[in-house]
JSON list of C-alpha atoms in Angstrom, two decimals:
[
{"chain": "A", "resi": 1, "resn": "UNK", "atom": "CA", "xyz": [16.59, -14.06, -46.26]},
{"chain": "A", "resi": 2, "resn": "UNK", "atom": "CA", "xyz": [20.62, -13.38, -46.28]},
{"chain": "A", "resi": 3, "resn": "UNK", "atom": "CA", "xyz": [20.30, -10.96, -42.66]},
{"chain": "A", "resi": 4, "resn": "UNK", "atom": "CA", "xyz": [18.15, -14.31, -41.22]},
{"chain": "A", "resi": 5, "resn": "UNK", "atom": "CA", "xyz": [20.45, -16.31, -41.89]},
{"chain": "A", "resi": 6, "resn": "UNK", "atom": "CA", "xyz": [23.54, -14.64, -40.04]},
{"chain": "A", "resi": 7, "resn": "UNK", "atom": "CA", "xyz": [21.27, -14.95, -37.09]},
{"chain": "A", "resi": 8, "resn": "UNK", "atom": "CA", "xyz": [20.31, -18.68, -37.63]},
{"chain": "A", "resi": 9, "resn": "UNK", "atom": "CA", "xyz": [22.85, -19.56, -38.01]},
{"chain": "A", "resi": 10, "resn": "UNK", "atom": "CA", "xyz": [24.86, -18.38, -34.81]},
{"chain": "A", "resi": 11, "resn": "UNK", "atom": "CA", "xyz": [21.33, -18.57, -33.35]},
{"chain": "A", "resi": 12, "resn": "UNK", "atom": "CA", "xyz": [22.36, -23.15, -34.16]},
{"chain": "A", "resi": 13, "resn": "UNK", "atom": "CA", "xyz": [25.52, -23.26, -34.76]},
{"chain": "A", "resi": 14, "resn": "UNK", "atom": "CA", "xyz": [26.10, -25.36, -31.25]},
{"chain": "A", "resi": 15, "resn": "UNK", "atom": "CA", "xyz": [23.72, -27.54, -32.74]},
{"chain": "A", "resi": 16, "resn": "UNK", "atom": "CA", "xyz": [25.15, -28.35, -36.12]},
{"chain": "A", "resi": 17, "resn": "UNK", "atom": "CA", "xyz": [27.33, -30.70, -37.14]},
{"chain": "A", "resi": 18, "resn": "UNK", "atom": "CA", "xyz": [30.61, -29.19, -38.13]},
{"chain": "A", "resi": 19, "resn": "UNK", "atom": "CA", "xyz": [30.65, -29.93, -42.60]},
{"chain": "A", "resi": 20, "resn": "UNK", "atom": "CA", "xyz": [27.19, -27.56, -41.14]},
{"chain": "A", "resi": 21, "resn": "UNK", "atom": "CA", "xyz": [29.27, -25.27, -39.33]},
{"chain": "A", "resi": 22, "resn": "UNK", "atom": "CA", "xyz": [31.81, -24.57, -42.43]},
{"chain": "A", "resi": 23, "resn": "UNK", "atom": "CA", "xyz": [28.82, -24.20, -44.90]},
{"chain": "A", "resi": 24, "resn": "UNK", "atom": "CA", "xyz": [27.16, -21.75, -42.34]},
{"chain": "A", "resi": 25, "resn": "UNK", "atom": "CA", "xyz": [30.75, -19.08, -41.93]},
{"chain": "A", "resi": 26, "resn": "UNK", "atom": "CA", "xyz": [31.15, -19.43, -46.24]},
{"chain": "A", "resi": 27, "resn": "UNK", "atom": "CA", "xyz": [27.58, -17.81, -46.62]},
{"chain": "A", "resi": 28, "resn": "UNK", "atom": "CA", "xyz": [28.43, -15.60, -44.26]},
{"chain": "A", "resi": 29, "resn": "UNK", "atom": "CA", "xyz": [31.77, -14.99, -46.13]},
{"chain": "A", "resi": 30, "resn": "UNK", "atom": "CA", "xyz": [30.17, -14.68, -49.80]},
{"chain": "A", "resi": 31, "resn": "UNK", "atom": "CA", "xyz": [27.84, -12.04, -47.72]},
{"chain": "A", "resi": 32, "resn": "UNK", "atom": "CA", "xyz": [30.25, -9.80, -46.17]},
{"chain": "A", "resi": 33, "resn": "UNK", "atom": "CA", "xyz": [32.35, -9.91, -49.58]},
{"chain": "A", "resi": 34, "resn": "UNK", "atom": "CA", "xyz": [29.85, -9.39, -52.09]},
{"chain": "A", "resi": 35, "resn": "UNK", "atom": "CA", "xyz": [26.98, -8.13, -50.48]},
{"chain": "A", "resi": 36, "resn": "UNK", "atom": "CA", "xyz": [25.73, -4.83, -50.00]},
{"chain": "A", "resi": 37, "resn": "UNK", "atom": "CA", "xyz": [22.58, -4.49, -48.36]},
{"chain": "A", "resi": 38, "resn": "UNK", "atom": "CA", "xyz": [23.79, -2.63, -45.04]},
{"chain": "A", "resi": 39, "resn": "UNK", "atom": "CA", "xyz": [21.54, -4.88, -42.60]},
{"chain": "A", "resi": 40, "resn": "UNK", "atom": "CA", "xyz": [23.25, -8.61, -44.65]},
{"chain": "A", "resi": 41, "resn": "UNK", "atom": "CA", "xyz": [26.60, -6.83, -43.75]},
{"chain": "A", "resi": 42, "resn": "UNK", "atom": "CA", "xyz": [26.54, -5.82, -40.37]},
{"chain": "A", "resi": 43, "resn": "UNK", "atom": "CA", "xyz": [24.47, -8.82, -39.69]},
{"chain": "A", "resi": 44, "resn": "UNK", "atom": "CA", "xyz": [27.41, -10.89, -40.91]},
{"chain": "A", "resi": 45, "resn": "UNK", "atom": "CA", "xyz": [29.96, -9.02, -39.49]},
{"chain": "A", "resi": 46, "resn": "UNK", "atom": "CA", "xyz": [28.63, -9.12, -36.14]},
{"chain": "A", "resi": 47, "resn": "UNK", "atom": "CA", "xyz": [27.97, -13.08, -36.24]},
{"chain": "A", "resi": 48, "resn": "UNK", "atom": "CA", "xyz": [31.35, -13.77, -37.83]},
{"chain": "A", "resi": 49, "resn": "UNK", "atom": "CA", "xyz": [32.70, -11.27, -35.05]},
{"chain": "A", "resi": 50, "resn": "UNK", "atom": "CA", "xyz": [30.81, -13.07, -32.24]},
{"chain": "A", "resi": 51, "resn": "UNK", "atom": "CA", "xyz": [30.99, -16.69, -33.44]},
{"chain": "A", "resi": 52, "resn": "UNK", "atom": "CA", "xyz": [34.83, -16.41, -33.67]},
{"chain": "A", "resi": 53, "resn": "UNK", "atom": "CA", "xyz": [35.78, -15.05, -30.04]},
{"chain": "A", "resi": 54, "resn": "UNK", "atom": "CA", "xyz": [33.31, -17.46, -28.84]},
{"chain": "A", "resi": 55, "resn": "UNK", "atom": "CA", "xyz": [34.98, -20.59, -30.15]},
{"chain": "A", "resi": 56, "resn": "UNK", "atom": "CA", "xyz": [37.59, -20.29, -30.79]},
{"chain": "A", "resi": 57, "resn": "UNK", "atom": "CA", "xyz": [37.54, -20.22, -34.93]},
{"chain": "A", "resi": 58, "resn": "UNK", "atom": "CA", "xyz": [40.93, -18.15, -35.26]},
{"chain": "A", "resi": 59, "resn": "UNK", "atom": "CA", "xyz": [40.70, -18.63, -38.88]},
{"chain": "A", "resi": 60, "resn": "UNK", "atom": "CA", "xyz": [37.55, -16.26, -38.89]},
{"chain": "A", "resi": 61, "resn": "UNK", "atom": "CA", "xyz": [39.75, -13.96, -37.25]},
{"chain": "A", "resi": 62, "resn": "UNK", "atom": "CA", "xyz": [42.38, -13.91, -39.84]},
{"chain": "A", "resi": 63, "resn": "UNK", "atom": "CA", "xyz": [40.16, -13.49, -42.54]},
{"chain": "A", "resi": 64, "resn": "UNK", "atom": "CA", "xyz": [38.03, -10.88, -41.15]},
{"chain": "A", "resi": 65, "resn": "UNK", "atom": "CA", "xyz": [40.15, -8.15, -41.00]},
{"chain": "A", "resi": 66, "resn": "UNK", "atom": "CA", "xyz": [41.12, -7.12, -44.17]},
{"chain": "A", "resi": 67, "resn": "UNK", "atom": "CA", "xyz": [37.08, -7.28, -44.88]},
{"chain": "A", "resi": 68, "resn": "UNK", "atom": "CA", "xyz": [36.71, -4.95, -41.74]},
{"chain": "A", "resi": 69, "resn": "UNK", "atom": "CA", "xyz": [38.52, -2.78, -41.93]},
{"chain": "A", "resi": 70, "resn": "UNK", "atom": "CA", "xyz": [37.17, -2.58, -46.20]},
{"chain": "A", "resi": 71, "resn": "UNK", "atom": "CA", "xyz": [33.81, -1.08, -44.63]},
{"chain": "A", "resi": 72, "resn": "UNK", "atom": "CA", "xyz": [35.73, 0.65, -42.21]},
{"chain": "A", "resi": 73, "resn": "UNK", "atom": "CA", "xyz": [35.20, 3.44, -45.15]},
{"chain": "A", "resi": 74, "resn": "UNK", "atom": "CA", "xyz": [31.57, 2.88, -46.49]},
{"chain": "A", "resi": 75, "resn": "UNK", "atom": "CA", "xyz": [29.50, 5.07, -46.67]},
{"chain": "A", "resi": 76, "resn": "UNK", "atom": "CA", "xyz": [26.57, 3.92, -44.16]},
{"chain": "A", "resi": 77, "resn": "UNK", "atom": "CA", "xyz": [27.32, 4.79, -41.47]},
{"chain": "A", "resi": 78, "resn": "UNK", "atom": "CA", "xyz": [25.41, 2.01, -39.16]},
{"chain": "A", "resi": 79, "resn": "UNK", "atom": "CA", "xyz": [27.94, -0.16, -41.69]},
{"chain": "A", "resi": 80, "resn": "UNK", "atom": "CA", "xyz": [31.31, 1.72, -40.57]},
{"chain": "A", "resi": 81, "resn": "UNK", "atom": "CA", "xyz": [30.54, 2.30, -36.97]},
{"chain": "A", "resi": 82, "resn": "UNK", "atom": "CA", "xyz": [29.84, -1.44, -37.13]},
{"chain": "A", "resi": 83, "resn": "UNK", "atom": "CA", "xyz": [33.44, -2.22, -39.02]},
{"chain": "A", "resi": 84, "resn": "UNK", "atom": "CA", "xyz": [35.09, 0.28, -37.13]},
{"chain": "A", "resi": 85, "resn": "UNK", "atom": "CA", "xyz": [34.34, -1.16, -33.32]},
{"chain": "A", "resi": 86, "resn": "UNK", "atom": "CA", "xyz": [35.03, -4.41, -33.95]},
{"chain": "A", "resi": 87, "resn": "UNK", "atom": "CA", "xyz": [38.80, -3.75, -35.79]},
{"chain": "A", "resi": 88, "resn": "UNK", "atom": "CA", "xyz": [39.40, -2.58, -32.17]},
{"chain": "A", "resi": 89, "resn": "UNK", "atom": "CA", "xyz": [38.44, -5.34, -30.68]},
{"chain": "A", "resi": 90, "resn": "UNK", "atom": "CA", "xyz": [39.68, -8.24, -32.83]}
]
């Protein structure tokens, strides 16, 4: 369910109130910081990156960088590859 939430938040972002957006962002940040499931990590980092890029969320970019750098060393190839790709785009 947690990986699906990231995709739902992304799809509904412009329909959410600022308070709802803040709550969605907090959930995805918590999932990225504390979760270990590869698909939760991949979806959370991608959606946070996309939201930061498309909606000018500079605070998300600042928060995201150290987490992406940490995940570049993840033993799972998909997680490490996505983190590396996103770090290069920051």
